[in-house]
mmCIF file with all atom_site columns, C-alpha atoms in Angstrom:
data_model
loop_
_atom_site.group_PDB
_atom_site.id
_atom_site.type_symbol
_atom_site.label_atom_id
_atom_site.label_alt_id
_atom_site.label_comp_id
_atom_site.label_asym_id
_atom_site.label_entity_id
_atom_site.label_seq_id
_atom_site.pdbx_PDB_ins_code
_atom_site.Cartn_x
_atom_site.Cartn_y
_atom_site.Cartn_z
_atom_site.occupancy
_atom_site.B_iso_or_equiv
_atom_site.pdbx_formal_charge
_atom_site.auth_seq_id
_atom_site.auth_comp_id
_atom_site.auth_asym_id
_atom_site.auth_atom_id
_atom_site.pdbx_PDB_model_num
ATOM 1   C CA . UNK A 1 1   ? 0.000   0.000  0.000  1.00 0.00 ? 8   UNK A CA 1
ATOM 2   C CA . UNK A 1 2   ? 1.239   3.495  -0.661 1.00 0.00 ? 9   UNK A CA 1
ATOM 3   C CA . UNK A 1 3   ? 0.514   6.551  1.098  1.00 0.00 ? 10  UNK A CA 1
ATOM 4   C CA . UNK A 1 4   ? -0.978  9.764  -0.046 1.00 0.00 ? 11  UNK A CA 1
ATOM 5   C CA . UNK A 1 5   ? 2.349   11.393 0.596  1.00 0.00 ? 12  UNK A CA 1
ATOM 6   C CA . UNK A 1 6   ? 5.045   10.576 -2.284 1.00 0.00 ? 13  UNK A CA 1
ATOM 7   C CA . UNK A 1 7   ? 6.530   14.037 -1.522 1.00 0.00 ? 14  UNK A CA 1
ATOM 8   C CA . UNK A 1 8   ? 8.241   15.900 1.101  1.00 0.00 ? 15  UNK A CA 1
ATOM 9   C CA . UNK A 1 9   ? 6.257   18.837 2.975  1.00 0.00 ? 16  UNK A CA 1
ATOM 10  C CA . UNK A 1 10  ? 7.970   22.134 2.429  1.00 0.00 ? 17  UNK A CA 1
ATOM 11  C CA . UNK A 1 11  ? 10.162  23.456 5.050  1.00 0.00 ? 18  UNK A CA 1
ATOM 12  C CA . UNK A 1 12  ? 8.169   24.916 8.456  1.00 0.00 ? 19  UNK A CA 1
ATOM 13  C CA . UNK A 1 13  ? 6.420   24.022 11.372 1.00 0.00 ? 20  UNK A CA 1
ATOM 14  C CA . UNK A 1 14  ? 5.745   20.245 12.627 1.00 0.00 ? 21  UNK A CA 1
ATOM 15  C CA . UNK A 1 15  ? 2.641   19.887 14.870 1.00 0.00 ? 22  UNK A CA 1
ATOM 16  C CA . UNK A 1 16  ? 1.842   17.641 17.188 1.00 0.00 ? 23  UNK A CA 1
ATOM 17  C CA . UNK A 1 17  ? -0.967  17.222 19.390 1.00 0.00 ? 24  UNK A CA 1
ATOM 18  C CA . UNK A 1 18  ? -1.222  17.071 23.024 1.00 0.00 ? 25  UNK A CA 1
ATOM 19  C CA . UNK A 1 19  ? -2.749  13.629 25.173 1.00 0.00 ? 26  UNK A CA 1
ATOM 20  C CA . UNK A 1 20  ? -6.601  15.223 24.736 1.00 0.00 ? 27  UNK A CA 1
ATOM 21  C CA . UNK A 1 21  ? -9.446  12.486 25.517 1.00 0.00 ? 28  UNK A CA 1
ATOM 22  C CA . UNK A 1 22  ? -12.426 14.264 25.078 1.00 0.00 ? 29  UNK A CA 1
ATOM 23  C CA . UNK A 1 23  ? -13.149 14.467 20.870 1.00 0.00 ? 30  UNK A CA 1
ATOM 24  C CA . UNK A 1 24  ? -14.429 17.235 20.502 1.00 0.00 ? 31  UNK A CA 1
ATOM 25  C CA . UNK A 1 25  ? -12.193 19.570 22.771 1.00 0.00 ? 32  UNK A CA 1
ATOM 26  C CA . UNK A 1 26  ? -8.966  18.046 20.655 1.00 0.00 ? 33  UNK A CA 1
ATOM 27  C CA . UNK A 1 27  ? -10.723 19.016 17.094 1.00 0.00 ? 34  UNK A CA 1
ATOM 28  C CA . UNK A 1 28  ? -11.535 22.521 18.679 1.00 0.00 ? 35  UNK A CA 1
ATOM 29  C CA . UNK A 1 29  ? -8.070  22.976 19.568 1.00 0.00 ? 36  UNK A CA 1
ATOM 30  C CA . UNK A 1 30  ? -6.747  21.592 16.331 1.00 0.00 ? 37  UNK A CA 1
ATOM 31  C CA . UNK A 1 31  ? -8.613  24.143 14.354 1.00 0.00 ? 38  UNK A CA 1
ATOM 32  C CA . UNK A 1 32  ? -7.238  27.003 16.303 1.00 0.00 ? 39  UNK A CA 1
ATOM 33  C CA . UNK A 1 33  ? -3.887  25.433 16.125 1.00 0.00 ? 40  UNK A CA 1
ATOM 34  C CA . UNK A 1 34  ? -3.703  25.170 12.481 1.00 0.00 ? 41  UNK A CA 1
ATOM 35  C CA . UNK A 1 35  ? -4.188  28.506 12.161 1.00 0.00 ? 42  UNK A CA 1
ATOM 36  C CA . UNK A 1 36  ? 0.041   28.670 12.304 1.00 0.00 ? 43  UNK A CA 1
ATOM 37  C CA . UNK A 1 37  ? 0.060   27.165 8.651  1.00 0.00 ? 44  UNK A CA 1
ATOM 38  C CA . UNK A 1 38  ? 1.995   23.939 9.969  1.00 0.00 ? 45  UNK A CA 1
ATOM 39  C CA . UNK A 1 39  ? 3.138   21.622 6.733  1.00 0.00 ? 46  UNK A CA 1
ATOM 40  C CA . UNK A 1 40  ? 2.811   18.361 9.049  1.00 0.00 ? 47  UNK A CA 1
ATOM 41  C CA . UNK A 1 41  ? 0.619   17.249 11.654 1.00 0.00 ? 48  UNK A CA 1
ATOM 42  C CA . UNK A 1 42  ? 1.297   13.751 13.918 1.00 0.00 ? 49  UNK A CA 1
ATOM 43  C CA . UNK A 1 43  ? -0.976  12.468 15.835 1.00 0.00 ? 50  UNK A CA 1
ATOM 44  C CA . UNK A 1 44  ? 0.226   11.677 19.273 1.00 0.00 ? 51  UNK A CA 1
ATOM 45  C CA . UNK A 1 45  ? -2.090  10.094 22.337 1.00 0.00 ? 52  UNK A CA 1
ATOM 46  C CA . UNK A 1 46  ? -0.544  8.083  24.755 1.00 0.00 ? 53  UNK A CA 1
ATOM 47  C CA . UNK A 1 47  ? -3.795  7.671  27.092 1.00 0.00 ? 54  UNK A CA 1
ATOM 48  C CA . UNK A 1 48  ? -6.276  6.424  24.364 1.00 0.00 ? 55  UNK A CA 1
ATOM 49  C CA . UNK A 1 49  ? -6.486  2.684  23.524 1.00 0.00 ? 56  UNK A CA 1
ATOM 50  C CA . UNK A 1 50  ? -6.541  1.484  19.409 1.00 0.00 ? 57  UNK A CA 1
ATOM 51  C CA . UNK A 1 51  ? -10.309 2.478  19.227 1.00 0.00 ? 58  UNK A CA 1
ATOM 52  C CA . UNK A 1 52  ? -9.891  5.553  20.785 1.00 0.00 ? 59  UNK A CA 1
ATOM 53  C CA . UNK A 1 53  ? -6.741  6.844  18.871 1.00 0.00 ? 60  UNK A CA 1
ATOM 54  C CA . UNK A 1 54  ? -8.569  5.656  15.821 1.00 0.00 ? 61  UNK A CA 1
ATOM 55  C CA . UNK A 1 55  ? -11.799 7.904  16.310 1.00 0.00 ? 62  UNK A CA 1
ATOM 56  C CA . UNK A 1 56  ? -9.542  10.695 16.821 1.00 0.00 ? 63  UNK A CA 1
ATOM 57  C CA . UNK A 1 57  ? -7.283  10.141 14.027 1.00 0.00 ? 64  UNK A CA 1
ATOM 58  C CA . UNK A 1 58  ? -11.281 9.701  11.810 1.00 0.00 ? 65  UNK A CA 1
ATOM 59  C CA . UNK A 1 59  ? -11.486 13.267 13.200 1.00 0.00 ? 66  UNK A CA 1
ATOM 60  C CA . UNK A 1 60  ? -8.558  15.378 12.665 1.00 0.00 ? 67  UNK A CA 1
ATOM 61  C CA . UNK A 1 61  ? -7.549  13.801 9.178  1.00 0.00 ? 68  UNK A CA 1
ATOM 62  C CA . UNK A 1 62  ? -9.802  15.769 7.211  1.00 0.00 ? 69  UNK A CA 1
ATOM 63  C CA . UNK A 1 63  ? -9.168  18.985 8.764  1.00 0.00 ? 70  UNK A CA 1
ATOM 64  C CA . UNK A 1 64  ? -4.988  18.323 8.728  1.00 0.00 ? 71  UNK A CA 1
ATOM 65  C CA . UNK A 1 65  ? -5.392  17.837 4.517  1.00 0.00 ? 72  UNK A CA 1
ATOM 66  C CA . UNK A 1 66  ? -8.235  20.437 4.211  1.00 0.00 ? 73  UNK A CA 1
ATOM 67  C CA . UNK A 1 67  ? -4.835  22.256 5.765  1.00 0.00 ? 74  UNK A CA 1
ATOM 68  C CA . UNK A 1 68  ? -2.509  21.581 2.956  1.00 0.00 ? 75  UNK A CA 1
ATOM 69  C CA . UNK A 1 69  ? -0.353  19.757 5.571  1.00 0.00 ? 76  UNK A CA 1
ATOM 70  C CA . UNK A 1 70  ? 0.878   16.340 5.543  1.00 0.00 ? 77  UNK A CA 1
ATOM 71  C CA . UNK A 1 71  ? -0.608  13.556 8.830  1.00 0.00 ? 78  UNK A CA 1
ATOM 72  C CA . UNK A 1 72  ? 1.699   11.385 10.678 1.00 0.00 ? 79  UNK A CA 1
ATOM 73  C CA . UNK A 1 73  ? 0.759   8.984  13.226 1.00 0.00 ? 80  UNK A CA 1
ATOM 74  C CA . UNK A 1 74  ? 2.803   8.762  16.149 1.00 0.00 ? 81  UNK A CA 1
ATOM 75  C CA . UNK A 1 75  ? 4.353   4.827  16.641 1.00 0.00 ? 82  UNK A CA 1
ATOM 76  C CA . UNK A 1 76  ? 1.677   3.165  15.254 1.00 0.00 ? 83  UNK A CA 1
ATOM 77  C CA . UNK A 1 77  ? 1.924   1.595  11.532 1.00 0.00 ? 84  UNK A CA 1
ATOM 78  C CA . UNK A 1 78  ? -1.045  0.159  11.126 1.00 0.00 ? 85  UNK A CA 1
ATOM 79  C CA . UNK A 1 79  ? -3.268  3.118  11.923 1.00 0.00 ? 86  UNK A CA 1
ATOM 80  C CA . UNK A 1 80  ? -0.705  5.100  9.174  1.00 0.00 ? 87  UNK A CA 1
ATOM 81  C CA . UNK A 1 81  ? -2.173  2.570  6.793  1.00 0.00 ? 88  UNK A CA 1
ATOM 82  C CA . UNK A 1 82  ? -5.974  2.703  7.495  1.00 0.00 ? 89  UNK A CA 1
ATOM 83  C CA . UNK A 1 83  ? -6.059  6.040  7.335  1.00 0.00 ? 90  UNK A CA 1
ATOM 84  C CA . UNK A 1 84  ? -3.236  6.525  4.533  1.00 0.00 ? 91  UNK A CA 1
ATOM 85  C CA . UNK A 1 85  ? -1.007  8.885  6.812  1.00 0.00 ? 92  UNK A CA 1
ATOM 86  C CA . UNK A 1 86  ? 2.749   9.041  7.536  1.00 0.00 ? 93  UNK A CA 1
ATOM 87  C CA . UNK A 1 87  ? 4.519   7.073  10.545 1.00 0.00 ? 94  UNK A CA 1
ATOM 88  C CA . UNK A 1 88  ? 7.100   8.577  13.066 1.00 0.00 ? 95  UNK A CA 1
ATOM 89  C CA . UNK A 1 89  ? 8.541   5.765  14.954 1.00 0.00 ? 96  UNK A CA 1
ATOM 90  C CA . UNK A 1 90  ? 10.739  6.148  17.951 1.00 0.00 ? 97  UNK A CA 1
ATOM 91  C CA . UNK A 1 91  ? 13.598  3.559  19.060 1.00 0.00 ? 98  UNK A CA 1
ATOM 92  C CA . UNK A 1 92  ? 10.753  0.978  20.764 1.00 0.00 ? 99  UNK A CA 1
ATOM 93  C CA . UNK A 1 93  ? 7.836   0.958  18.273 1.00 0.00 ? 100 UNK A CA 1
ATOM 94  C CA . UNK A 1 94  ? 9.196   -1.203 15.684 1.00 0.00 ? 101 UNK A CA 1
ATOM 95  C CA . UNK A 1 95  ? 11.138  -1.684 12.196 1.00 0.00 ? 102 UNK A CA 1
ATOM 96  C CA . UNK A 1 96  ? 11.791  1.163  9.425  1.00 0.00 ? 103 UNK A CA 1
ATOM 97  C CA . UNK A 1 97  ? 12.072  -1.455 7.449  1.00 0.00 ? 104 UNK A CA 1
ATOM 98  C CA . UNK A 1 98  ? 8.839   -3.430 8.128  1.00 0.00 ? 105 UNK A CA 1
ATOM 99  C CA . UNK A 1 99  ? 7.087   0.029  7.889  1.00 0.00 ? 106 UNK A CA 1
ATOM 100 C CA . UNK A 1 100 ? 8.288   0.985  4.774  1.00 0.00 ? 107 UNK A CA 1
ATOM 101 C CA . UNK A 1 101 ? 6.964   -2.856 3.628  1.00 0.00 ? 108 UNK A CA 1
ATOM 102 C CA . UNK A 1 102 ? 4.155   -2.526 4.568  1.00 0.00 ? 109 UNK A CA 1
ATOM 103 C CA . UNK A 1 103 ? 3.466   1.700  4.145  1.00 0.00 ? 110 UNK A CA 1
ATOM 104 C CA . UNK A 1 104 ? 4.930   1.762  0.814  1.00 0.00 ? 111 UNK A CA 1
ATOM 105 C CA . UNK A 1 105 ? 7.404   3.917  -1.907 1.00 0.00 ? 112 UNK A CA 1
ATOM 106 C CA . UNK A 1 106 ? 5.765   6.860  -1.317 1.00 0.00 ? 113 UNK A CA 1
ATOM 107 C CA . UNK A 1 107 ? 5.242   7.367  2.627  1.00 0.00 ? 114 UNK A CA 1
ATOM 108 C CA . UNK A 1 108 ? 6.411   9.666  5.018  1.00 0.00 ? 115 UNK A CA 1
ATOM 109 C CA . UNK A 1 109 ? 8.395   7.895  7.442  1.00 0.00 ? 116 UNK A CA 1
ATOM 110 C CA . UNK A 1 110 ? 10.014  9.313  10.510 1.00 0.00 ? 117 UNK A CA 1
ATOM 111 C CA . UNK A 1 111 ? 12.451  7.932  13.000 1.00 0.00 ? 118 UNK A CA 1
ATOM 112 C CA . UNK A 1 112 ? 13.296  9.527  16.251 1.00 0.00 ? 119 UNK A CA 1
ATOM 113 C CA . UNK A 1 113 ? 17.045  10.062 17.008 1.00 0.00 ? 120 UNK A CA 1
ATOM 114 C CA . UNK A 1 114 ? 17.238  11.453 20.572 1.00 0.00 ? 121 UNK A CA 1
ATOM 115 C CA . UNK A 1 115 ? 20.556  13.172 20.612 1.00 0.00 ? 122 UNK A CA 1
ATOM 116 C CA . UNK A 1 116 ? 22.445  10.336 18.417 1.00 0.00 ? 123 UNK A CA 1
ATOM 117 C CA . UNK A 1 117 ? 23.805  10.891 14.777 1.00 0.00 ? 124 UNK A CA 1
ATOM 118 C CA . UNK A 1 118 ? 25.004  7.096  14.338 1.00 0.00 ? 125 UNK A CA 1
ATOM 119 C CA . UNK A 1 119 ? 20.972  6.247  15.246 1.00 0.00 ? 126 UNK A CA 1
ATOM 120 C CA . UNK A 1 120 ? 20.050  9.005  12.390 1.00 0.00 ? 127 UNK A CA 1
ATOM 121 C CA . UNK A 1 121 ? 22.392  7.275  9.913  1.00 0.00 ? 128 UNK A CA 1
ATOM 122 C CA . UNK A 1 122 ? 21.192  4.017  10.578 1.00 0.00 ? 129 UNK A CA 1
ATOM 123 C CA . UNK A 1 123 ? 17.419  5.318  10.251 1.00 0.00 ? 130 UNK A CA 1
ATOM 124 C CA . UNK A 1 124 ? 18.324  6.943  6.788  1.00 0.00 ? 131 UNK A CA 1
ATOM 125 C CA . UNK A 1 125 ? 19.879  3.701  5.740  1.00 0.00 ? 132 UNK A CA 1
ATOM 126 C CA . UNK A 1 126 ? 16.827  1.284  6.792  1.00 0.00 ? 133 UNK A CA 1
ATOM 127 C CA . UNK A 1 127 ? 14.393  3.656  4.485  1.00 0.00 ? 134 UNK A CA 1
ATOM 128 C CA . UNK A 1 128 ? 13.301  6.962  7.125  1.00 0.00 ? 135 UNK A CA 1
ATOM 129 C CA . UNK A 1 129 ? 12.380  9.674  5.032  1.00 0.00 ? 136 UNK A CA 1
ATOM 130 C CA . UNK A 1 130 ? 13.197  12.117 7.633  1.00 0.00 ? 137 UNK A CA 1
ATOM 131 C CA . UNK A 1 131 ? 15.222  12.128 10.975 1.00 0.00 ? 138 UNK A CA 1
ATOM 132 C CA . UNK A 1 132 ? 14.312  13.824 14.439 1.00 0.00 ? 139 UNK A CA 1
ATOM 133 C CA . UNK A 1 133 ? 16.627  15.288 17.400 1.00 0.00 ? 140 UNK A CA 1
ATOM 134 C CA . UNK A 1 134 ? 15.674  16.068 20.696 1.00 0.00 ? 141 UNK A CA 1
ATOM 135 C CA . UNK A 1 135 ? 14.987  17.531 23.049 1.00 0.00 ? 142 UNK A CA 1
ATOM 136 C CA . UNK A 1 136 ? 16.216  20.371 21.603 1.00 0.00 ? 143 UNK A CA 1
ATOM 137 C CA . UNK A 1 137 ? 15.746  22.085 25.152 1.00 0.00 ? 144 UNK A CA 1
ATOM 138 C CA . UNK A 1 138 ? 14.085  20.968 28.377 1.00 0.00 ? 145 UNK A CA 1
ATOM 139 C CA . UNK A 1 139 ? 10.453  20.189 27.887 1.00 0.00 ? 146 UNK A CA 1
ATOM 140 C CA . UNK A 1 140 ? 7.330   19.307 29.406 1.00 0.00 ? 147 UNK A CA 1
ATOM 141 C CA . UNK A 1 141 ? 6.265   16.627 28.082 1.00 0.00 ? 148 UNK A CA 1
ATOM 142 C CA . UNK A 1 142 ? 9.725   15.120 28.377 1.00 0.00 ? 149 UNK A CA 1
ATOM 143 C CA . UNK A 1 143 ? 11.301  16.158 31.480 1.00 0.00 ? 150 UNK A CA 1
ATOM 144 C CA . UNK A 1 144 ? 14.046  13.173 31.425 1.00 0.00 ? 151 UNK A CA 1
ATOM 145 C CA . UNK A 1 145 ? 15.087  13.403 27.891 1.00 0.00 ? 152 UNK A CA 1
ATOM 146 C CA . UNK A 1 146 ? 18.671  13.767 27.212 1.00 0.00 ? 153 UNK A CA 1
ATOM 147 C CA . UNK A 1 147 ? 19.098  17.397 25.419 1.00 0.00 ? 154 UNK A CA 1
ATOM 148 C CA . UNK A 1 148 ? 20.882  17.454 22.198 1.00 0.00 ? 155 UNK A CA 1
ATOM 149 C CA . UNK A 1 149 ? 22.641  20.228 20.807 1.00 0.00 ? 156 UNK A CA 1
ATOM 150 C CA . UNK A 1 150 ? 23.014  23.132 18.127 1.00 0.00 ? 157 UNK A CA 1
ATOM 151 C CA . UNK A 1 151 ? 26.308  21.611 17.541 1.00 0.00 ? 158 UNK A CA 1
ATOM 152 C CA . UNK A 1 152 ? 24.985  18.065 16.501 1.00 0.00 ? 159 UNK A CA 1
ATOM 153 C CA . UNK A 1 153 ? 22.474  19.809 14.640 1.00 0.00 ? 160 UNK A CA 1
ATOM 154 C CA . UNK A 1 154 ? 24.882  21.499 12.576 1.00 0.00 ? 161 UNK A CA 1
ATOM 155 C CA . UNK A 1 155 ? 26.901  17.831 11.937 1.00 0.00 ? 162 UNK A CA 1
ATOM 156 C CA . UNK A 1 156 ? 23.515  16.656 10.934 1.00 0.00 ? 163 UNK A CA 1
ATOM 157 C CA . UNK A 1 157 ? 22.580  19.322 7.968  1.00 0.00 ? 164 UNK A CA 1
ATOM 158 C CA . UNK A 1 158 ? 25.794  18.794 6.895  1.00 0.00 ? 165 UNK A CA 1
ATOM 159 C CA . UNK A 1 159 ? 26.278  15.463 6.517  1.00 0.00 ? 166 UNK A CA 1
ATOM 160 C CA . UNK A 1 160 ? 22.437  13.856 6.342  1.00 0.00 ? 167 UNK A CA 1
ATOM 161 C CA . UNK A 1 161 ? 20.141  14.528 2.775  1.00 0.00 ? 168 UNK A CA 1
ATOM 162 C CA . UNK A 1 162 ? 17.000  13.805 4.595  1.00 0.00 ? 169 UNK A CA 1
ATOM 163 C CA . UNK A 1 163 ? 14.767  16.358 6.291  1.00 0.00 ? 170 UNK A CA 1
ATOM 164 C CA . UNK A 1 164 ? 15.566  17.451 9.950  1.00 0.00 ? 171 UNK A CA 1
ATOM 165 C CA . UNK A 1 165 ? 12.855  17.871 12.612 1.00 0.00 ? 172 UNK A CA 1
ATOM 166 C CA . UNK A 1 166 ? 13.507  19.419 16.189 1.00 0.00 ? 173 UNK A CA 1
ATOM 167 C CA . UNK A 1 167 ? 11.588  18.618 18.940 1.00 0.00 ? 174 UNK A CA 1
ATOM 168 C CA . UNK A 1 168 ? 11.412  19.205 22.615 1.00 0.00 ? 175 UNK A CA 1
ATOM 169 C CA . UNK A 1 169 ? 10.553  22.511 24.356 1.00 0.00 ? 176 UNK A CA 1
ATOM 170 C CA . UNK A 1 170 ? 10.812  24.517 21.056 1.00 0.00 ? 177 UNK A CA 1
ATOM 171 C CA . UNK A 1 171 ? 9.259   28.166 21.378 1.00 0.00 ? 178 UNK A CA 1
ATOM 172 C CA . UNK A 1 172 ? 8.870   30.294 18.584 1.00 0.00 ? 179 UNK A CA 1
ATOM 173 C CA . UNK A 1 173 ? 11.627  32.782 20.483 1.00 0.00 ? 180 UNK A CA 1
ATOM 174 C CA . UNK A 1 174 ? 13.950  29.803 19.902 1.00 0.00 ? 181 UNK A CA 1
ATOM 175 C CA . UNK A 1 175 ? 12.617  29.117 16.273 1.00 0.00 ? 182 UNK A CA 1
ATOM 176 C CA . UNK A 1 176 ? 15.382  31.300 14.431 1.00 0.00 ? 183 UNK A CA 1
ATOM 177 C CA . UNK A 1 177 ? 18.223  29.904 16.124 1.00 0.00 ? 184 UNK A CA 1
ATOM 178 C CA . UNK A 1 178 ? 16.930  26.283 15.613 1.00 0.00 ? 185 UNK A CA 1
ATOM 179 C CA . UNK A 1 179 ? 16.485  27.022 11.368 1.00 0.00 ? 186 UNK A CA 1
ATOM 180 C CA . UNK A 1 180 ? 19.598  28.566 10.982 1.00 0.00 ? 187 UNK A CA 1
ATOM 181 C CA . UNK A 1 181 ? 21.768  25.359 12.845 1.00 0.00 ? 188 UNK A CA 1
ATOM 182 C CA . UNK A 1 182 ? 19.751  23.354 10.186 1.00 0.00 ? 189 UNK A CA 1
ATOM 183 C CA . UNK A 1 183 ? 16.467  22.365 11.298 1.00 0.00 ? 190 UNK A CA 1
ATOM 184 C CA . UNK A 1 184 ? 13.812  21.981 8.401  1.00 0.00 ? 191 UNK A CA 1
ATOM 185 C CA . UNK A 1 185 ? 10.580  20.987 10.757 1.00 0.00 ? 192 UNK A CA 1
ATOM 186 C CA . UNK A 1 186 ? 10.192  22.707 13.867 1.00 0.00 ? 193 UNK A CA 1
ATOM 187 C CA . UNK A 1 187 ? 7.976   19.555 16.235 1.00 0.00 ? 194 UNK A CA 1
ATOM 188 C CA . UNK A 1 188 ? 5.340   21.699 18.808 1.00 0.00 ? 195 UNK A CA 1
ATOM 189 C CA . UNK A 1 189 ? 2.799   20.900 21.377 1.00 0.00 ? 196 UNK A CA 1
ATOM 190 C CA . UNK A 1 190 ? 3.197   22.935 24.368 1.00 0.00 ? 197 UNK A CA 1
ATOM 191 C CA . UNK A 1 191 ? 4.084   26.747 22.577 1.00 0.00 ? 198 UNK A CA 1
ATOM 192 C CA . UNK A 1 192 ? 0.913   26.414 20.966 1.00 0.00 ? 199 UNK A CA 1
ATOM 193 C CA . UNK A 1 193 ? -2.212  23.863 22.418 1.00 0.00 ? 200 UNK A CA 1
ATOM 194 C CA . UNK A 1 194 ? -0.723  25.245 26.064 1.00 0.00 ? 201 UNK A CA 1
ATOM 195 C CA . UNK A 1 195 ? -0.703  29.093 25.465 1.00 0.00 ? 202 UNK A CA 1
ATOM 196 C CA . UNK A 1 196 ? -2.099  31.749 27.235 1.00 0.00 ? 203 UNK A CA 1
ATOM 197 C CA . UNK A 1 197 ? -3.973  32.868 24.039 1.00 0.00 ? 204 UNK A CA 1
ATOM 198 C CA . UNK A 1 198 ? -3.897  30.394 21.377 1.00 0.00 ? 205 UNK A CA 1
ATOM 199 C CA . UNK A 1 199 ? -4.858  32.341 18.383 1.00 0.00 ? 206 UNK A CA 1
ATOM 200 C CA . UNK A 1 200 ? -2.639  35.006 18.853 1.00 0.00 ? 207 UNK A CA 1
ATOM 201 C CA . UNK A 1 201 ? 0.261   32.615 19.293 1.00 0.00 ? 208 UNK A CA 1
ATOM 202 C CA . UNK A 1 202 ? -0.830  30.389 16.210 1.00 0.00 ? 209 UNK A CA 1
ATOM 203 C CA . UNK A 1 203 ? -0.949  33.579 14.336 1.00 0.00 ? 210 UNK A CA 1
ATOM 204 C CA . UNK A 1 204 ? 2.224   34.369 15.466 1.00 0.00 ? 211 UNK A CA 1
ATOM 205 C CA . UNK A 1 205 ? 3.961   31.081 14.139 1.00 0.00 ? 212 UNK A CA 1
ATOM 206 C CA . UNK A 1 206 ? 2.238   31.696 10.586 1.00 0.00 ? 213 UNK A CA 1
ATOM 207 C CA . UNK A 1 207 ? 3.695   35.209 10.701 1.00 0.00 ? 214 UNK A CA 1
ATOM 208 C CA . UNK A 1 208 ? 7.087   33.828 11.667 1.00 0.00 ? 215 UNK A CA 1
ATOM 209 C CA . UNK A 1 209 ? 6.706   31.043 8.955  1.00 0.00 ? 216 UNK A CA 1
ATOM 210 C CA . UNK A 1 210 ? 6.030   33.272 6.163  1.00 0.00 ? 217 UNK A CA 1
ATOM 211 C CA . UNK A 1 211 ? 8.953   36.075 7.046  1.00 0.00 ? 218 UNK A CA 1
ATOM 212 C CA . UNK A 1 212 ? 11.510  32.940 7.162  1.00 0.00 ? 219 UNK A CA 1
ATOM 213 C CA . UNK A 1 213 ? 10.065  30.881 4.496  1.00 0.00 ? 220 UNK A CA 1
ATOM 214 C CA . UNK A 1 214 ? 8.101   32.956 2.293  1.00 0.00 ? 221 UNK A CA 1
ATOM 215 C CA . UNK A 1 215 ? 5.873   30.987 -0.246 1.00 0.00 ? 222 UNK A CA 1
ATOM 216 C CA . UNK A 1 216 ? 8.475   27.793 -0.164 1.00 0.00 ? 223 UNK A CA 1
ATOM 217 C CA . UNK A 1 217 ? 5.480   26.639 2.624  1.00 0.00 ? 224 UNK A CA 1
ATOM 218 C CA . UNK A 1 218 ? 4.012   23.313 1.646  1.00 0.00 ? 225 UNK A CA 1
ATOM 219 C CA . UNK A 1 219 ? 6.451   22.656 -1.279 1.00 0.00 ? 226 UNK A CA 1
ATOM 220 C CA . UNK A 1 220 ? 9.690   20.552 -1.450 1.00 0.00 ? 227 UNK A CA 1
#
């Protein structure tokens, strides 16, 4: 099976969403959210079984593509397939390899490298179309993660073809610094679903996306 995605998303920012049970709340959210123009969306839950995530996933897809942006699902392949997303998959939730089987050619498939370029290369070999590092700072959803750094960033754009994402306690104060060490996807929950005003900060990010990035957006 092959995805709906047989291109890269532009350069710009990666959302993700936050652990929200209730339905309804999450697509509210979402919608405000998206007002930053992000070029990718994953799915993330880690306190909703299969049926749940599914639901949700029924939900959001049609408002990430009525977006122009591309859907991931976080770790799990076989949701990526029913609902003909992307996959990000982090070092426990299974084979590059086996997802790119099964996914097909044309998917978007990310791996997550923590702070490790030897785990990035490895990931690029076994079929990832794009590589993540982090946290990039300290962060709240990931309090214990080992931090990686501008420097490794800057090995990685230099040495890696693939697209670069960022993630962990990114801010859009920290967003230039973050582009110009190499990043090309900028991963955020907490800068925008936990703001004090959500619109005005999603507003801010699409501002901040089109001064950096102009009309490159949703292209690659």
């Amino acid at each position: 099976m092959q995805t709906r995605f047989s291109r890269l998303p532009g350069r710009g920012l990666y959302l993700i969403t936050p652990d929200e049970p209730d339905d309804d709340v999450l697509l509210a959210r979402l919608r405000t959210a998206l007002l930053a123009g992000p070029v990718l969306v994953q799915y993330r839950n880690k306190a909703l079984d299969d049926v749940g995530r599914a639901r949700q996933i029924e939900g959001i897809a049609p408002l990430v593509r009525a977006a122009g942006a591309a859907l991931v699902v976080n770790d799990d392949v076989e949701l990526a397939a029913r609902f003909e997303a992307g996959v990000h998959l982090g070092r426990e939730d299974g084979s590059i390899v086996r997802a790119r089987e099964r996914l097909g050619p044309g998917a978007l498939i990310g791996a997550s490298c923590y702070a490790d370029l030897e785990r990035a290369r490895a990931a690029i070999a076994e079929g990832a179309s794009y590589v993540a590092f982090g946290a990039m700072y300290p962060s709240p959803t990931k309090p214990q993660a080992q931090c990686a750094s501008l420097e490794l960033l800057r090995r990685a754009r230099a040495e890696l073809a693939v697209p670069i994402a960022v993630i962990g306690g990114i801010t859009l104060e920290r967003a230039d610094e973050l582009v110009a060490a190499g990043a090309d996807w900028l991963a955020v929950i907490s800068d925008l679903f936990a703001a004090p005003d959500p619109v005005e900060r999603a507003l801010a990010w699409a501002a901040w996306h089109n001064r950096v990035f102009g009309t490159e957006g949703k292209k690659r």
